[in-house]
């Protein structure tokens, strides 16, 4: 079963270096889009001949303004929609081969974080995270062990019994990340995770995603927060009108750094872009984004 | 362990969605109440109609000079060879005379002799077969046995009773069908509304990787609980109504010869079963729309 082999690939190593994106061995792609198009009912083009691949352990940004196809890629990856043409492969398996009945089992291997959090309003923080485990049929004992752990990791240890509407936006997003990651999926998808948050909170969220990435999880973040992308200095795939217009590897700055170094750089990078030779490439993105959105 | 989880989930959502659950329960309660009143009424009406029909008889008059052998031959013929016969009752000359004299003593005093023939009162197996029975006994106005004088029913009245009771039965059947359709629509609509309010919740569950049945079971259990509560309350109200209103009335007036209606226990069981299955199936099926994520 592809699901199971997918799970086995999940690296359980501690904070070692994430894999560099140089290896192009086709067997190693976590995500592979090959000539993927998506035309919605009514003729809107969501994606037009998109081709790219993402290696295991990578941290990749998907940028582009509204309507450029970021959300379409996310929806294809969780099989909420099917590609009109081309093939989408996740962990080597073509998604079009997964029958409808198996989709829930496929989704359990992917953590997803949304801009609007999508928490269950009638459940406490604890129960929201526990639900992702209950779905997979884990025992109560296991749930009682894992949930507090992951909530501690995401900094919510004191909010266990609050309901989502009693939390700030940043806290809610942390809950949704905890829920996405509690199964330790090998792939984490984030659709505008900081779209509703202020810059300082956003840095906290990014720091959390980076920490998750360092456990070996592949992270794909769709965003139009260019300042964030510039500071993160990870691989960037840019989309415009459904096409991949730029795929820039991380290059120099994927130097392995600790979460703390990372956070310090994130907070300080705005102050001294000149000191940072790597910022040059990504500034290009910022300019494009500005002209596009205005 | 699974069952426990689903039960807890159902109870949680009942607690957290108290208002919609209450509305669904009230709907079940009202429809079951109406059904509970209506089912005995339908039964009483059709029972009454059937009772009227069962009084339809065919009189077979023997010739006044018929011998005992003739009588027993005709009796055997009626009992064994004629189709659609349910019951044959023999009224002899003497019995007929005694009956009539009791009813009108003076006239029979004057008469002196007994002019009445031996008579068979034939009950058809089904009221609607009475005309067929008659024509099989005297095809074309000529009786099948020489000892039979005439075969008679009061034709006009018979036909009126037949058509009138048929209309009554049809009307009640149609009313019952309408009522049941209305109940189903009402219950399923209420359920759909309360589910619609929770469609986002269902969507999130699906995106987290829950299978359809994992999401559906708590909803079905919720439907069972809501249906059972509504049914129970309706039955309680019905019982109170029966004890407080119908029973004393029936005792005092011997209510229209107490037509045969369903036993209260059976009625309760039917209502309860209906309430639970309707609301459980309603929740389970209505959910399908929202599971397509």
XYZ file of C-alpha atoms in Angstrom:
587
model
C 0.000 0.000 0.000
C 1.304 3.367 -0.938
C 0.021 4.884 2.283
C 2.077 2.536 4.309
C 5.251 2.963 2.318
C 4.683 6.670 2.612
C 4.613 6.335 6.369
C 7.746 4.268 6.457
C 9.667 7.019 4.764
C 8.917 9.292 7.632
C 12.338 10.095 9.026
C 12.445 9.841 12.717
C 15.770 11.475 13.183
C 16.137 14.460 15.480
C 17.133 17.927 14.349
C 19.642 17.047 11.671
C 20.129 18.863 8.441
C 17.168 18.848 6.106
C 17.890 17.294 2.759
C 19.286 19.613 0.168
C 17.321 19.977 -3.004
C 20.200 19.050 -5.295
C 19.387 15.367 -5.690
C 17.225 14.837 -8.737
C 16.678 11.133 -8.383
C 13.098 10.671 -9.427
C 12.365 8.121 -6.724
C 12.999 10.567 -3.978
C 10.389 13.183 -4.711
C 7.764 13.732 -2.091
C 5.754 15.851 -4.485
C 5.979 15.733 -8.239
C 3.819 17.760 -10.618
C 4.220 16.809 -14.242
C 2.425 19.005 -16.773
C -0.498 19.500 -14.427
C -3.429 21.597 -15.571
C -6.627 22.300 -13.754
C -9.607 23.858 -15.425
C -12.540 24.530 -13.162
C -16.136 24.196 -14.168
C -16.997 27.353 -16.013
C -13.620 27.544 -17.711
C -11.460 29.233 -15.060
C -7.903 28.040 -15.340
C -6.468 27.163 -11.955
C -3.229 25.639 -13.139
C -1.609 25.542 -16.555
C 1.034 22.929 -17.356
C 2.733 23.191 -13.993
C 5.817 21.047 -13.566
C 7.995 20.903 -10.473
C 9.238 18.458 -7.897
C 9.945 18.707 -4.200
C 12.454 16.536 -2.381
C 12.077 14.964 0.967
C 12.871 17.287 3.839
C 12.694 20.467 1.799
C 11.108 23.702 2.951
C 9.467 25.299 -0.060
C 7.520 28.495 -0.540
C 4.823 28.811 -3.132
C 4.304 32.469 -3.985
C 2.157 34.417 -6.375
C -0.781 36.694 -6.004
C -4.408 35.738 -5.654
C -5.623 33.519 -8.458
C -2.157 32.427 -9.482
C -2.815 28.781 -8.643
C -1.340 28.332 -5.158
C -4.598 27.189 -3.665
C -5.237 24.952 -6.630
C -1.963 23.160 -5.946
C -2.973 22.715 -2.308
C -6.397 21.424 -3.252
C -4.897 18.970 -5.730
C -2.440 17.744 -3.109
C -5.153 16.932 -0.559
C -7.247 15.514 -3.355
C -10.059 17.928 -2.746
C -9.966 18.395 -6.519
C -8.606 16.296 -9.362
C -6.218 17.475 -12.062
C -7.697 17.991 -15.519
C -4.447 16.963 -17.193
C -0.976 15.786 -16.211
C -0.047 13.784 -13.161
C 0.328 14.695 -9.522
C 2.482 12.273 -7.586
C 2.910 12.233 -3.846
C 5.518 9.844 -2.490
C 5.622 8.221 -5.895
C 1.926 7.517 -6.074
C -0.261 9.062 -8.727
C -3.161 10.717 -6.911
C -5.620 9.943 -9.681
C -5.183 6.272 -8.822
C -6.519 6.722 -5.308
C -10.185 5.738 -5.224
C -12.637 7.988 -3.423
C -12.986 5.582 -0.539
C -9.252 5.639 0.170
C -8.958 9.414 0.191
C -9.427 9.752 3.981
C -6.567 7.287 4.541
C -4.382 9.218 2.109
C -5.127 12.485 3.887
C -3.951 11.094 7.208
C -0.420 11.145 5.792
C -0.557 14.840 5.137
C -0.794 17.607 7.678
C -2.658 20.648 6.427
C -2.753 24.142 7.886
C -5.205 26.704 6.542
C -5.409 30.456 6.622
C -8.754 30.292 8.438
C -7.485 27.578 10.830
C -10.515 25.308 10.283
C -10.747 24.293 13.911
C -13.842 22.561 15.224
C -15.623 25.315 17.167
C -17.387 22.955 19.560
C -14.229 21.336 20.830
C -11.511 22.406 23.176
C -7.931 22.805 22.015
C -7.168 19.365 23.407
C -10.124 17.738 21.649
C -9.364 19.434 18.365
C -5.904 17.927 18.305
C -7.143 14.621 19.667
C -9.665 14.379 16.840
C -6.900 13.924 14.273
C -5.736 10.895 16.268
C -9.203 9.534 16.965
C -9.870 9.557 13.243
C -7.046 7.104 12.746
C -8.362 4.858 15.510
C -5.595 5.426 18.056
C -6.209 4.264 21.591
C -7.212 6.701 24.303
C -3.998 6.036 26.147
C -1.917 6.980 23.156
C -3.990 10.101 22.652
C -3.586 11.090 26.265
C 0.177 10.832 25.820
C 0.635 12.491 22.466
C -1.708 15.443 22.606
C -0.179 17.222 25.608
C 3.264 16.629 24.087
C 2.463 18.270 20.798
C 0.638 21.116 22.520
C 3.684 21.747 24.665
C 5.828 21.790 21.526
C 3.561 24.399 19.954
C 3.465 26.472 23.126
C -0.139 25.848 24.099
C 0.365 23.852 27.277
C -1.762 26.272 29.293
C -4.645 26.500 26.835
C -5.655 22.847 26.753
C -9.239 23.363 27.812
C -10.000 26.604 26.019
C -12.343 26.709 23.071
C -11.052 28.136 19.768
C -13.045 31.352 20.098
C -11.237 32.091 23.358
C -7.835 32.120 21.637
C -5.972 34.727 19.631
C -5.375 34.194 15.930
C -1.790 33.116 16.484
C -2.824 30.638 19.145
C -5.533 29.214 16.911
C -3.001 28.750 14.148
C -0.728 26.948 16.592
C -3.589 24.614 17.443
C -4.141 23.888 13.799
C -0.412 23.210 13.310
C -0.469 20.921 16.321
C -3.394 19.075 14.812
C -1.655 18.817 11.460
C 1.552 17.522 12.996
C 0.295 15.272 15.786
C 0.329 12.244 13.451
C 3.901 13.142 12.425
C 3.017 13.210 8.742
C 5.938 13.198 6.303
C 4.405 16.160 4.466
C 3.002 19.392 5.862
C 1.005 21.729 3.613
C 0.295 25.275 4.739
C -2.088 27.465 2.780
C -1.461 31.090 3.784
C -0.667 30.123 7.370
C 0.138 33.706 8.332
C -2.473 35.396 6.176
C -4.549 36.519 9.129
C -1.743 37.234 11.557
C 0.405 40.208 12.483
C 4.148 40.144 11.601
C 5.440 39.251 15.044
C 2.985 36.394 15.420
C 3.809 35.289 11.906
C 7.451 34.934 12.816
C 6.447 32.693 15.697
C 4.414 30.543 13.348
C 7.247 30.341 10.810
C 9.633 29.419 13.572
C 7.331 26.582 14.496
C 7.137 25.407 10.874
C 10.912 25.567 10.628
C 11.245 23.468 13.748
C 8.886 20.900 12.247
C 10.893 20.962 9.022
C 14.048 20.199 10.976
C 12.543 16.918 12.176
C 12.662 15.805 8.545
C 9.146 16.746 7.520
C 8.746 18.242 4.081
C 6.995 21.598 4.379
C 5.221 23.419 1.557
C 3.974 26.897 2.374
C 1.770 28.930 0.063
C 1.917 32.612 0.890
C 1.948 36.122 -0.463
C 3.830 37.469 2.484
C 6.944 38.447 0.536
C 8.759 39.952 3.478
C 8.520 36.602 5.160
C 9.715 34.733 2.102
C 12.685 37.052 1.731
C 13.745 36.531 5.298
C 13.289 32.785 5.333
C 15.603 32.208 2.358
C 14.274 28.880 1.291
C 13.404 27.502 -2.070
C 10.714 29.599 -3.799
C 8.363 28.495 -6.529
C 6.541 31.420 -8.053
C 3.286 31.079 -9.914
C 1.487 33.494 -12.207
C -1.785 32.688 -13.897
C -1.393 29.019 -13.221
C 2.159 28.718 -14.579
C 5.385 28.170 -12.735
C 7.329 31.313 -13.622
C 10.260 30.884 -11.288
C 11.721 28.059 -9.278
C 14.611 29.319 -7.234
C 16.571 26.884 -5.178
C 17.597 27.921 -1.726
C 21.281 28.199 -2.658
C 23.709 29.632 -0.187
C 21.514 30.360 2.700
C 20.183 26.957 3.481
C 22.996 26.799 5.935
C 21.843 24.616 8.759
C 20.854 26.800 11.634
C 19.128 26.184 14.923
C 15.629 27.371 15.493
C 16.924 30.101 17.734
C 19.394 31.414 15.163
C 16.627 31.236 12.664
C 14.286 33.315 14.793
C 16.970 35.872 15.509
C 17.685 36.242 11.822
C 13.991 36.528 11.044
C 13.559 39.356 13.477
C 16.748 41.125 12.486
C 16.886 40.627 8.752
C 14.753 43.617 7.915
C 17.251 45.916 9.557
C 20.318 44.967 7.511
C 19.527 43.551 4.109
C 22.839 44.870 2.809
C 24.793 42.568 5.076
C 23.022 39.723 3.494
C 24.198 38.807 0.032
C 21.455 36.224 -0.247
C 18.644 38.760 -0.064
C 19.405 39.856 -3.608
C 17.699 36.986 -5.325
C 14.571 37.122 -3.331
C 14.047 40.864 -3.561
C 13.073 40.161 -7.109
C 10.025 38.348 -5.753
C 9.034 41.294 -3.648
C 9.024 43.646 -6.595
C 6.963 41.306 -8.700
C 4.480 40.835 -5.922
C 4.047 44.559 -5.451
C 3.371 45.320 -9.053
C 1.017 42.394 -9.206
C -1.130 43.205 -6.252
C -1.416 46.931 -6.794
C -14.035 1.248 22.172
C -15.290 2.659 18.891
C -18.896 2.500 20.049
C -18.027 4.326 23.234
C -16.317 7.028 21.242
C -19.276 7.452 18.904
C -21.676 7.607 21.844
C -19.599 10.259 23.558
C -19.379 12.238 20.319
C -23.160 12.061 19.859
C -23.808 13.202 23.426
C -21.321 16.018 23.082
C -22.943 17.373 19.951
C -26.407 17.046 21.489
C -25.212 19.144 24.401
C -23.439 21.693 22.236
C -26.276 21.988 19.714
C -29.115 22.031 22.195
C -31.457 24.273 20.201
C -31.422 22.449 16.835
C -31.622 19.125 18.646
C -34.605 20.372 20.585
C -36.280 21.537 17.382
C -35.740 18.135 15.769
C -37.103 16.421 18.848
C -40.166 18.670 18.909
C -40.837 17.844 15.262
C -40.655 14.149 15.950
C -42.872 14.633 18.997
C -45.580 16.501 17.095
C -45.658 14.173 14.088
C -45.748 11.101 16.292
C -48.550 12.631 18.343
C -50.586 13.286 15.223
C -49.877 9.806 13.890
C -50.736 8.298 17.253
C -54.126 9.985 17.215
C -54.742 9.335 13.574
C -53.902 5.635 13.386
C -56.738 4.595 15.778
C -59.116 6.974 14.000
C -58.344 5.401 10.632
C -58.801 2.003 12.130
C -62.084 2.906 13.805
C -63.473 4.328 10.569
C -62.507 1.367 8.443
C -63.665 -0.891 11.251
C -67.049 0.803 11.272
C -67.270 0.599 7.496
C -66.434 -3.099 7.620
C -68.992 -3.633 10.333
C -71.709 -2.078 8.191
C -70.619 -4.237 5.303
C -70.649 -7.379 7.369
C -74.369 -6.908 7.977
C -75.068 -7.470 4.302
C -76.888 -10.763 3.943
C -78.575 -12.809 1.299
C -81.946 -14.378 2.107
C -82.726 -17.658 0.422
C -86.447 -18.399 0.805
C -87.588 -21.960 0.405
C -90.929 -22.813 -1.103
C -93.561 -23.138 1.618
C -94.082 -26.759 0.784
C -90.415 -27.705 0.924
C -89.749 -30.956 2.703
C -87.064 -31.662 5.265
C -85.073 -33.463 2.558
C -85.243 -30.381 0.341
C -84.004 -28.215 3.204
C -81.024 -30.407 3.958
C -80.159 -30.684 0.244
C -80.171 -26.925 -0.186
C -78.217 -26.464 3.010
C -75.558 -28.869 1.748
C -75.453 -27.074 -1.559
C -75.034 -23.701 0.063
C -72.428 -24.869 2.497
C -70.320 -26.999 0.151
C -70.885 -26.173 -3.480
C -71.425 -22.449 -3.618
C -68.413 -20.110 -3.778
C -68.034 -16.981 -1.620
C -70.143 -18.313 1.225
C -68.882 -17.569 4.676
C -71.764 -18.576 6.893
C -75.162 -20.192 6.447
C -77.801 -19.660 9.071
C -81.046 -21.593 8.951
C -84.278 -20.046 10.203
C -87.103 -22.534 10.211
C -90.739 -21.709 9.638
C -91.472 -21.959 13.327
C -88.587 -19.769 14.404
C -89.481 -17.169 11.823
C -93.079 -17.236 12.986
C -92.050 -16.846 16.623
C -89.777 -13.930 15.774
C -92.333 -12.131 13.692
C -95.102 -12.699 16.187
C -93.034 -11.191 18.905
C -92.507 -8.134 16.769
C -96.123 -7.739 15.742
C -98.342 -9.901 17.938
C -101.734 -8.486 16.832
C -101.266 -9.061 13.150
C -100.156 -12.632 13.688
C -103.012 -13.196 16.096
C -105.367 -12.362 13.249
C -103.472 -14.441 10.734
C -103.835 -17.703 12.600
C -101.689 -19.875 10.287
C -97.981 -19.602 9.556
C -97.385 -18.106 6.063
C -93.632 -17.884 6.468
C -91.217 -20.147 4.573
C -88.023 -21.770 5.781
C -85.164 -19.352 5.204
C -81.380 -19.488 4.868
C -79.472 -16.371 5.807
C -76.267 -16.505 3.804
C -73.313 -14.307 4.716
C -70.854 -13.752 1.889
C -67.104 -14.116 2.580
C -66.590 -10.543 1.441
C -69.268 -7.861 1.297
C -68.241 -6.908 -2.225
C -68.928 -10.495 -3.409
C -72.571 -10.395 -2.474
C -73.844 -9.703 -5.983
C -71.756 -12.512 -7.441
C -73.089 -14.863 -4.792
C -76.646 -13.915 -5.602
C -76.255 -14.489 -9.325
C -74.651 -17.859 -8.695
C -77.691 -18.887 -6.669
C -80.318 -17.688 -9.131
C -78.734 -17.062 -12.513
C -81.174 -14.945 -14.553
C -83.840 -14.954 -11.845
C -84.244 -18.748 -11.896
C -83.094 -20.416 -8.684
C -80.605 -23.245 -8.953
C -82.687 -25.606 -6.862
C -86.386 -26.303 -7.482
C -87.085 -26.098 -3.734
C -85.858 -22.486 -3.589
C -88.540 -19.916 -4.045
C -86.536 -16.700 -4.262
C -83.109 -15.333 -3.463
C -83.234 -11.805 -2.232
C -81.118 -8.975 -1.013
C -82.181 -5.393 -0.777
C -80.308 -4.385 -3.832
C -80.438 -0.584 -3.589
C -79.323 -0.489 -0.035
C -76.616 -3.041 -0.632
C -75.097 -1.074 -3.453
C -75.261 2.197 -1.521
C -73.565 0.669 1.472
C -70.882 -0.856 -0.725
C -69.990 2.382 -2.490
C -70.265 4.572 0.602
C -67.968 2.380 2.649
C -65.526 2.148 -0.246
C -65.274 5.939 -0.350
C -64.731 6.105 3.403
C -61.948 3.541 3.238
C -60.230 5.217 0.297
C -60.365 8.631 1.921
C -58.848 7.475 5.153
C -56.134 5.581 3.289
C -55.268 8.705 1.313
C -55.257 10.840 4.439
C -52.954 8.370 6.126
C -50.592 8.404 3.142
C -50.556 12.208 3.088
C -49.906 12.397 6.787
C -47.032 9.952 6.660
C -45.463 11.817 3.730
C -45.827 15.086 5.593
C -44.182 13.627 8.691
C -41.248 12.293 6.711
C -40.737 15.594 4.920
C -41.027 17.590 8.126
C -38.566 15.444 10.039
C -36.037 15.253 7.235
C -36.238 19.009 6.708
C -35.614 19.796 10.338
C -32.679 17.429 10.399
C -31.255 18.915 7.239
C -31.434 22.394 8.716
C -29.607 21.377 11.852
C -26.979 19.588 9.757
C -26.589 22.571 7.476
C -25.524 24.612 10.467
C -22.784 22.075 11.065
C -21.591 21.486 7.513
C -18.296 23.258 8.134
C -17.600 20.924 11.003
C -18.181 17.965 8.706
C -15.908 19.498 6.083
C -13.077 19.908 8.571
C -13.492 16.319 9.754
C -13.162 15.109 6.193
C -10.067 17.214 5.562
C -8.435 15.800 8.669
C -8.886 12.322 7.203
C -12.072 11.000 8.789
C -13.910 8.356 6.791
C -17.544 8.915 5.921
C -18.828 6.427 8.468
C -16.566 7.776 11.168
C -18.344 11.097 10.747
C -21.744 9.581 10.177
C -22.111 7.269 13.171
C -22.306 10.011 15.806
C -24.949 11.756 13.711
C -26.976 8.558 13.375
C -26.737 7.902 17.106
C -27.794 11.476 17.711
C -30.787 10.836 15.462
C -31.654 7.729 17.443
C -31.520 9.638 20.722
C -33.557 12.566 19.384
C -36.100 10.218 17.805
C -36.391 8.098 20.924
C -36.901 11.153 23.134
C -39.515 12.631 20.803
C -41.286 9.291 20.456
C -41.247 8.721 24.198
C -42.756 12.114 24.957
C -45.413 11.631 22.282
C -46.324 8.259 23.751
C -46.523 9.729 27.244
C -48.872 12.441 26.014
C -50.955 9.871 24.149
C -51.181 7.696 27.244
C -52.274 10.653 29.335
C -54.885 11.551 26.708
C -56.125 7.978 26.546
C -56.435 7.593 30.299
C -57.914 11.029 30.911
C -60.268 11.344 27.929
C -60.945 8.224 25.903
C -61.213 5.600 28.624
C -63.912 7.330 30.751
C -65.790 8.218 27.596
C -65.700 4.649 26.368
C -66.859 3.373 29.761
C -69.760 5.832 30.049
C -71.168 5.736 26.568
C -69.959 2.388 25.265
C -68.392 4.384 22.453
C -69.991 3.469 19.123
C -70.005 -0.210 19.972
C -66.241 0.139 20.698
C -64.858 -0.462 17.220
C -61.830 -2.676 17.036
C -58.702 -0.515 17.146
C -55.079 -1.354 17.573
C -53.943 -2.442 20.962
C -52.258 0.461 22.774
C -49.093 -1.559 23.308
C -48.739 -2.267 19.607
C -49.407 1.387 18.798
C -46.652 2.437 21.185
C -44.191 0.011 19.628
C -45.033 1.175 16.096
C -44.691 4.849 16.990
C -41.425 4.327 18.813
C -39.951 2.296 15.967
C -41.092 4.861 13.428
C -39.691 7.806 15.414
C -36.277 6.203 15.884
C -35.820 4.880 12.349
C -37.103 8.039 10.702
C -34.810 10.349 12.584
C -31.762 8.076 12.487
C -32.118 7.364 8.771
C -32.908 11.040 8.197
C -29.657 12.156 9.841
C -27.583 9.520 8.110
C -28.962 10.211 4.658
C -29.117 13.996 4.892
C -25.459 14.008 5.868
C -24.454 12.566 2.512
C -24.608 15.936 0.804
C -22.031 17.402 3.136
C -19.665 14.458 2.968
C -18.638 15.239 -0.610
C -15.440 17.083 0.155
